[in-house]
Coordinates of C-alpha atoms in Angstrom, one line a residue:
R7 CA 150.8 78.1 124.8
D8 CA 148.5 75.6 126.5
W9 CA 145.1 77.2 126.8
S10 CA 143.5 74.4 128.8
S11 CA 144.3 76.2 132.0
D12 CA 142.1 79.1 130.9
V13 CA 138.9 77.1 131.6
C14 CA 137.7 77.7 135.1
S15 CA 134.6 78.8 137.0
S16 CA 135.8 82.3 137.2
D17 CA 136.0 82.5 133.4
L18 CA 132.5 81.3 133.0
L19 CA 131.3 83.9 135.5
T20 CA 133.2 86.5 133.6
L21 CA 131.4 85.4 130.4
N22 CA 128.0 85.8 132.1
Q23 CA 129.0 89.2 133.3
M24 CA 130.3 90.1 129.9
K25 CA 126.9 89.1 128.3
Q26 CA 125.1 91.4 130.7
T27 CA 127.6 94.2 130.2
N28 CA 127.2 93.9 126.4
S29 CA 123.5 94.4 126.6
I30 CA 123.9 97.4 129.0
N31 CA 126.9 99.1 127.2
N32 CA 125.4 99.3 123.8
N33 CA 126.6 95.8 122.7
K34 CA 130.3 96.1 123.3
Y35 CA 132.3 93.2 121.8
Y36 CA 136.0 92.2 122.1
Y37 CA 138.4 90.5 119.7
L38 CA 141.9 89.0 119.7
V39 CA 143.9 88.8 116.5
Y40 CA 147.1 86.8 116.7
P41 CA 150.2 88.0 114.8
G42 CA 151.0 86.6 111.4
N43 CA 149.6 86.5 107.9
N44 CA 148.7 90.2 107.8
G45 CA 147.0 90.4 111.1
K46 CA 147.0 94.2 110.7
L47 CA 144.5 93.9 107.8
I48 CA 142.2 91.6 109.9
K49 CA 142.2 94.2 112.6
S50 CA 141.4 97.0 110.2
C51 CA 138.4 95.1 108.9
I52 CA 137.1 94.5 112.4
K53 CA 137.7 98.1 113.5
N54 CA 135.3 99.3 110.8
R55 CA 132.5 97.8 112.9
P56 CA 131.1 99.9 115.8
N57 CA 131.3 98.6 119.4
W58 CA 134.3 96.2 118.7
E59 CA 137.3 96.7 120.9
E60 CA 140.7 94.9 120.6
L61 CA 142.0 93.0 123.6
P62 CA 145.8 92.7 124.3
L63 CA 147.3 89.3 123.7
D64 CA 148.0 88.7 127.4
K65 CA 144.3 88.7 128.1
K66 CA 142.5 85.4 128.5
K67 CA 140.8 84.4 125.3
S68 CA 137.7 83.5 127.2
N69 CA 137.1 87.3 127.4
C70 CA 136.9 87.8 123.6
N71 CA 133.9 87.4 121.3
L72 CA 136.1 86.9 118.2
L73 CA 139.3 84.9 118.2
W74 CA 141.3 85.1 115.0
T75 CA 144.5 83.0 114.7
P76 CA 146.6 82.2 111.6
L77 CA 146.8 78.5 112.5
S78 CA 144.2 76.2 114.0
I79 CA 146.8 74.6 116.3
Q80 CA 146.6 77.9 118.3
I81 CA 143.0 77.2 119.3
N82 CA 141.9 74.9 122.0
F83 CA 138.7 73.6 120.6
H84 CA 137.6 71.8 123.8
F85 CA 137.9 75.2 125.5
H86 CA 135.9 76.9 122.8
K87 CA 133.1 74.2 123.2
V88 CA 132.6 75.5 126.7
I89 CA 132.0 79.1 125.6
E90 CA 130.9 78.6 122.0
N91 CA 127.7 80.6 122.5
S92 CA 129.7 83.7 123.3
Q93 CA 132.7 83.4 121.0
I94 CA 133.3 82.8 117.3
I95 CA 136.6 81.4 115.9
N96 CA 138.1 81.4 112.4
H97 CA 139.1 77.7 112.1
F98 CA 137.4 74.3 112.1
E99 CA 138.9 71.6 114.3
N100 CA 139.3 69.0 111.6
N101 CA 140.3 71.3 108.7
K102 CA 143.1 68.8 107.8
E103 CA 140.4 66.6 106.3
L104 CA 140.6 69.1 103.4
T105 CA 144.1 70.6 103.6
N106 CA 146.1 67.4 104.1
K107 CA 146.9 66.0 100.6
R108 CA 146.4 62.4 101.7
N109 CA 143.1 63.1 103.5
I110 CA 141.5 65.2 100.8
F111 CA 142.3 62.6 98.1
I112 CA 140.9 59.7 100.2
N113 CA 137.8 61.7 101.1
L114 CA 137.3 62.7 97.4
L115 CA 137.8 59.1 96.4
N116 CA 135.2 57.7 98.8
Y117 CA 132.7 60.5 98.0
C118 CA 133.0 60.0 94.3
E119 CA 132.8 56.2 94.6
N120 CA 129.6 56.5 96.6
N121 CA 128.1 59.0 94.3
L122 CA 129.3 57.5 91.0
I123 CA 131.3 60.6 90.1
D124 CA 134.4 60.4 87.9
L125 CA 137.0 61.7 90.3
F126 CA 139.8 61.9 87.7
S127 CA 137.8 64.2 85.5
F128 CA 138.6 67.0 88.0
Y129 CA 141.5 65.7 90.1
P130 CA 144.9 64.5 88.8
L131 CA 145.6 60.8 89.1
T132 CA 147.2 60.3 92.5
I133 CA 148.9 57.4 94.3
I134 CA 149.6 57.5 98.1
I135 CA 152.8 55.7 99.0
P136 CA 153.2 54.6 102.7
L137 CA 156.8 54.9 103.7
N138 CA 157.1 53.2 107.0
N139 CA 155.6 49.8 106.7
D140 CA 155.5 46.7 104.5
N141 CA 152.9 48.3 102.2
F142 CA 155.6 50.5 100.7
Y143 CA 156.9 47.8 98.4
I144 CA 153.4 46.6 97.4
T145 CA 152.2 50.1 96.7
Y146 CA 155.3 51.2 94.9
Q147 CA 155.2 48.2 92.7
N148 CA 151.6 49.1 91.8
F149 CA 152.8 52.6 90.9
K150 CA 155.5 51.1 88.7
N151 CA 152.9 49.1 86.9
L152 CA 150.8 52.3 86.5
Y153 CA 153.9 54.2 85.2
Y154 CA 154.4 51.6 82.5
D155 CA 150.7 51.2 81.7
L156 CA 150.1 54.9 81.3
P157 CA 150.4 55.1 77.5
N158 CA 147.7 52.5 77.2
L159 CA 145.4 54.3 79.6
V160 CA 145.2 57.6 77.7
E161 CA 141.8 58.6 76.5
D162 CA 141.2 57.8 72.8
K163 CA 137.7 58.4 71.5
D164 CA 138.7 56.6 68.2
K165 CA 138.9 53.3 70.1
K166 CA 135.7 51.4 70.1
N167 CA 136.0 50.3 73.7
G168 CA 137.7 53.3 75.2
N169 CA 141.0 52.6 76.9
F170 CA 141.7 49.0 76.0
L171 CA 143.5 48.1 79.3
N172 CA 140.1 48.6 81.1
K173 CA 141.8 49.3 84.5
F174 CA 140.2 50.5 87.7
Y175 CA 141.9 52.5 90.4
R176 CA 141.8 49.4 92.7
D177 CA 144.3 47.8 90.3
Y178 CA 147.0 50.2 91.4
F179 CA 145.9 51.4 94.8
H180 CA 146.8 49.1 97.7
V181 CA 143.9 48.7 100.0
K182 CA 142.9 46.4 102.8
P183 CA 141.2 43.2 101.9
N184 CA 137.4 43.3 102.1
T185 CA 137.2 47.0 101.1
K186 CA 135.7 48.1 97.9
I187 CA 137.4 51.4 97.4
G188 CA 138.6 51.9 93.8
N189 CA 136.1 49.6 92.2
V190 CA 134.1 52.4 90.6
Q191 CA 136.9 54.7 89.3
K192 CA 137.9 53.5 85.9
I193 CA 141.3 55.0 84.9
V194 CA 141.2 56.9 81.7
I195 CA 144.0 59.5 81.4
P196 CA 143.0 62.7 79.7
K197 CA 145.1 63.4 76.6
T198 CA 146.2 66.7 78.1
H199 CA 147.8 64.8 81.0
Y200 CA 150.1 62.6 78.9
L201 CA 152.3 63.8 76.0
G202 CA 154.8 61.1 76.2
K203 CA 157.0 62.7 78.9
N204 CA 155.4 60.7 81.8
L205 CA 155.9 63.5 84.3
W206 CA 154.9 63.2 87.9
L207 CA 154.9 65.4 91.0
I208 CA 156.3 64.1 94.2
K209 CA 154.6 65.9 97.2
R210 CA 154.7 65.9 101.0
I211 CA 151.3 65.5 102.4
N212 CA 151.4 68.3 105.0
L213 CA 153.4 71.0 103.2
N214 CA 152.2 73.9 101.2
R215 CA 153.6 76.8 99.1
G216 CA 155.4 74.4 96.8
R217 CA 157.8 73.3 99.5
E218 CA 159.7 70.1 98.7
I219 CA 157.8 69.4 95.6
K220 CA 159.7 67.6 92.9
V221 CA 158.9 67.2 89.2
M222 CA 160.3 63.9 87.8
S223 CA 159.8 61.6 84.9
N224 CA 162.6 59.1 85.1
L225 CA 161.5 56.0 87.1
V226 CA 165.0 55.3 88.5
E227 CA 165.2 58.9 89.8
I228 CA 161.7 58.6 91.3
T229 CA 162.8 55.4 93.1
Q230 CA 165.9 57.1 94.4
E231 CA 163.8 60.1 95.6
L232 CA 161.4 57.9 97.5
N233 CA 164.1 55.8 99.1
Q234 CA 165.8 59.0 100.2
I235 CA 162.5 60.4 101.7
K236 CA 162.0 57.0 103.4
K237 CA 165.0 57.6 105.5
E238 CA 163.6 60.8 107.0
E239 CA 161.8 60.5 110.4
N240 CA 158.1 61.3 111.0
I241 CA 157.1 61.1 107.3
K242 CA 154.5 58.3 106.9
Y243 CA 153.2 59.0 103.4
I244 CA 154.2 60.6 100.2
I245 CA 152.0 61.6 97.3
I246 CA 152.8 60.9 93.6
Q247 CA 150.5 62.8 91.3
K248 CA 150.2 62.9 87.6
Y249 CA 151.5 66.1 86.0
I250 CA 149.2 67.9 83.5
E251 CA 151.6 67.9 80.5
R252 CA 149.5 70.2 78.3
P253 CA 148.3 73.0 80.6
L254 CA 146.5 76.0 79.4
L255 CA 149.1 78.9 79.2
Y256 CA 148.8 82.6 79.8
C257 CA 151.3 84.5 77.6
R258 CA 153.2 81.3 77.1
R259 CA 153.5 80.7 80.9
K260 CA 152.0 78.2 83.2
F261 CA 149.5 79.4 85.8
D262 CA 147.1 78.3 88.5
I263 CA 143.9 79.9 89.7
R264 CA 143.4 80.9 93.4
I265 CA 139.8 80.8 94.6
W266 CA 138.7 81.7 98.1
V267 CA 136.1 79.5 99.8
L268 CA 134.3 80.2 103.1
F269 CA 132.7 77.5 105.3
S270 CA 130.8 78.5 108.4
F271 CA 128.7 76.8 111.1
L272 CA 127.1 79.5 113.2
G273 CA 125.3 78.7 116.5
K274 CA 122.5 81.1 115.6
F275 CA 121.4 79.0 112.7
E276 CA 122.8 75.5 113.5
K277 CA 123.6 75.1 109.8
F278 CA 126.7 74.5 107.7
E279 CA 127.0 77.0 104.9
A280 CA 129.5 77.4 102.0
Y281 CA 130.4 80.4 99.9
V282 CA 132.7 81.1 97.0
F283 CA 134.2 84.6 96.5
K284 CA 133.3 86.0 93.2
E285 CA 136.7 87.2 92.3
G286 CA 140.1 85.5 92.5
H287 CA 143.4 85.7 90.6
L288 CA 145.8 83.8 88.5
K289 CA 149.3 83.0 89.8
A290 CA 151.7 82.8 86.8
S291 CA 155.2 81.4 86.4
S292 CA 158.1 83.7 85.7
E293 CA 159.5 81.5 82.9
I294 CA 158.2 80.4 79.5
F295 CA 156.7 76.9 79.6
N296 CA 159.0 74.1 78.5
L297 CA 158.1 70.5 79.0
N298 CA 161.7 69.5 78.3
S299 CA 163.0 71.3 81.4
L300 CA 162.4 70.3 85.0
D301 CA 163.1 73.8 86.3
L302 CA 160.7 74.5 89.2
F303 CA 160.4 78.1 88.1
I304 CA 158.6 76.8 85.0
H305 CA 156.4 74.3 86.7
L306 CA 155.5 75.5 90.2
T307 CA 153.4 78.7 90.2
N308 CA 153.4 79.3 94.0
Y309 CA 154.2 82.9 95.0
S310 CA 156.7 81.7 97.6
I311 CA 158.6 79.9 94.7
Q312 CA 158.3 82.5 92.0
K313 CA 159.3 85.5 94.1
N314 CA 162.9 84.2 94.0
N315 CA 163.1 84.3 90.2
K316 CA 164.9 87.0 88.4
N317 CA 161.9 87.6 86.1
F318 CA 159.4 87.9 88.9
S319 CA 157.0 90.8 88.6
K320 CA 158.5 91.9 85.2
I321 CA 155.2 91.2 83.3
E322 CA 152.6 91.5 86.0
I323 CA 153.2 92.9 89.5
G324 CA 153.4 89.9 91.8
N325 CA 152.8 87.6 88.8
E326 CA 149.1 88.0 89.6
I327 CA 146.4 88.4 87.0
S328 CA 142.8 89.4 87.4
F329 CA 139.9 87.4 86.0
N330 CA 139.1 90.3 83.7
D331 CA 142.6 90.3 82.2
F332 CA 142.4 86.5 81.8
Q333 CA 139.1 86.9 79.9
N334 CA 140.8 89.5 77.6
E335 CA 143.4 86.9 76.9
L336 CA 140.7 84.2 76.3
N337 CA 139.0 86.5 73.9
K338 CA 142.0 86.3 71.5
N339 CA 141.0 82.7 70.7
K340 CA 138.1 83.5 68.3
E341 CA 137.6 79.8 67.5
R342 CA 136.8 78.6 71.0
N343 CA 134.9 81.7 72.3
I344 CA 135.5 80.8 75.9
N345 CA 133.6 82.8 78.6
F346 CA 135.6 82.4 81.9
R347 CA 132.6 82.9 84.2
K348 CA 130.2 80.7 82.3
D349 CA 132.5 78.0 80.9
I350 CA 135.2 77.7 83.6
F351 CA 134.2 79.3 86.8
N352 CA 130.9 77.5 87.0
K353 CA 132.7 74.2 86.6
I354 CA 135.1 75.2 89.4
I355 CA 132.1 76.0 91.7
K356 CA 130.7 72.5 91.0
I357 CA 134.0 71.0 92.1
I358 CA 134.0 73.1 95.2
G359 CA 130.5 71.9 95.9
I360 CA 131.8 68.4 96.0
T361 CA 134.4 69.3 98.6
A362 CA 131.8 71.3 100.6
N363 CA 129.7 68.2 100.9
I364 CA 132.7 66.4 102.3
A365 CA 133.5 69.3 104.6
K366 CA 130.0 69.4 105.9
Y367 CA 130.5 66.0 107.7
K368 CA 134.3 65.9 108.1
I369 CA 135.7 69.2 109.3
N370 CA 133.4 69.8 112.3
G371 CA 132.7 66.3 113.5
Y372 CA 131.5 67.4 117.0
N373 CA 129.3 70.2 115.7
I374 CA 131.2 72.9 117.6
K375 CA 129.2 76.1 117.2
N376 CA 130.4 79.4 115.9
C377 CA 133.3 78.3 113.7
F378 CA 134.2 79.6 110.2
E379 CA 137.2 79.3 108.0
I380 CA 138.5 80.8 104.7
F381 CA 140.3 78.3 102.5
G382 CA 142.5 78.9 99.4
Y383 CA 141.6 76.5 96.6
D384 CA 144.1 76.2 93.7
F385 CA 143.0 75.0 90.3
M386 CA 144.9 74.2 87.1
L387 CA 143.4 74.4 83.6
D388 CA 144.4 72.0 80.8
E389 CA 144.5 73.0 77.1
E390 CA 140.8 72.0 76.8
Y391 CA 139.9 74.5 79.5
N392 CA 139.0 71.8 82.0
P393 CA 139.7 72.7 85.6
Y394 CA 141.5 70.4 88.0
L395 CA 141.7 70.8 91.7
L396 CA 145.3 70.8 92.9
E397 CA 145.1 71.5 96.6
I398 CA 143.2 73.2 99.4
N399 CA 145.1 75.5 101.8
T400 CA 144.3 76.6 105.3
N401 CA 145.5 80.1 106.3
P402 CA 145.8 81.3 102.6
G403 CA 148.2 84.2 102.3
Y404 CA 146.6 87.6 103.0
E405 CA 149.7 89.6 102.3
E406 CA 148.9 92.4 99.8
S407 CA 151.5 91.5 97.2
S408 CA 150.2 93.4 94.2
P409 CA 147.6 96.2 93.5
L410 CA 145.1 93.4 92.5
I411 CA 145.5 91.7 95.9
E412 CA 145.4 95.0 97.7
M413 CA 142.0 95.5 96.2
L414 CA 140.5 92.0 96.6
V415 CA 141.8 90.6 99.9
P416 CA 140.5 93.4 102.2
R417 CA 137.0 93.2 100.7
M418 CA 137.1 89.4 100.8
I419 CA 137.9 89.5 104.6
D420 CA 135.4 92.3 105.3
D421 CA 132.6 90.5 103.5
A422 CA 133.5 87.2 105.3
L423 CA 133.0 89.0 108.6
R424 CA 129.6 90.3 107.4
L425 CA 128.6 86.6 107.0
T426 CA 130.0 85.5 110.3
I427 CA 130.5 87.9 113.2
D428 CA 127.9 90.4 111.9
K429 CA 125.3 87.6 111.7
T430 CA 126.3 86.2 115.1
F431 CA 126.5 89.4 117.0
E432 CA 125.3 93.0 116.7
R433 CA 124.7 93.9 113.0
N434 CA 121.2 95.2 112.6
N435 CA 119.8 94.0 109.2
K436 CA 117.9 97.2 108.8
D437 CA 121.2 99.2 108.7
K438 CA 122.7 99.3 105.2
Y439 CA 126.3 98.2 105.4
I440 CA 128.7 100.1 103.1
S441 CA 132.1 98.6 102.7
K442 CA 135.1 100.8 102.9
F443 CA 137.0 98.4 100.6
K444 CA 136.0 99.1 97.0
V445 CA 136.3 96.5 94.3
D446 CA 136.0 97.5 90.6
G447 CA 132.7 96.3 89.1
Y448 CA 130.9 95.8 92.5
S449 CA 128.8 98.1 94.6
D450 CA 130.0 98.9 98.1
E451 CA 126.8 97.4 99.6
E452 CA 126.8 94.0 98.1
I453 CA 128.4 90.9 99.6
M454 CA 130.9 89.4 97.1
W455 CA 130.5 85.9 98.5
Q456 CA 128.3 83.6 96.4
K457 CA 126.5 81.0 98.4
I458 CA 126.6 77.4 97.1
K459 CA 124.3 74.6 97.8
V460 CA 125.4 71.8 100.2

């Protein structure tokens, strides 16, 4: 639906009347929740708050104080700008600066170049291939050079001068003349990323949930795949990303870690804020890890992929593992004595902090007030317990797919609302808030979102 027709003088008059009515009628507020991604849960979290009333979907959204939609394309941000002081929305206009695989890589590359940060110490080596112009052949040739150079780029502390090829990212990344991008990032491949298989992931830049991802090692097959994709319409870029060939395993299976991140820009404070939820979960494969097989059930841990496997949920319900159960598994390695919270989660928070500093200037370029968004971050650990950011997802799944998720997600949503609509509208700080969504190990009063510095 095109919402631009909703902006009119009568709507603005209605808003002014609504403000007056709110103050008279004991602060009555209205919300609209669009269908999709467990909207029923979102509504149940809002209903726990006094003086909030749901509006039917056929009502004009100018009449609601909270607009919650699964996708940002369902929001007219220009319209929200007109009424931003009376309404809060659950997306940022430019969230694709984080969630689009091409955008996040370029933003990370620029940020790390400017701040002298080693990007490839927390992000897999990535090449962006343009498909619809002359740069395709130049960039793909650069990738082929990288493919063949890879054995000589692997980290080796025994070498006096490090990796003897002494290559920088600019040597493989085709950029416009007169730009300096890639001059700082020296390519040193971690040993855990190369075991001789030379595996790569082929990804579409706008897709999530593991859709259309290919795991490939043969250069001829990679070439054929790119040429096939090149024939498709409306695909301008493809991502080729180095596969971590020695991932840390959980019960002999590959996994990734889902972390929830909240960004907000509330008109009441005129300040961008970032939070990390204190709990998350592992998403495990259904098959034993085997580097000699290209079976996607082995290599892609997305729920949408794994739920189709015959072994799905046979070990853990929903293939989902709590941080506490993960720590119990880590405790079995007496030699390393790894503490997940201290040794891994803190590193993950630092990586999220880098993306938060990018988000601060990128996802809300026009400083539209009263926006917030929950993102799903996915990380992979290598055998040395180093975390690598894989992707950032808008509209992360809220479906309660296991008892663990049934416990965590409602509290995550509820506490996010405490930091957004409760701050913006009626919540009296003197009133103690007791969450109805209990999480093991946490009190009902505390907010489970950890604020991080940006």
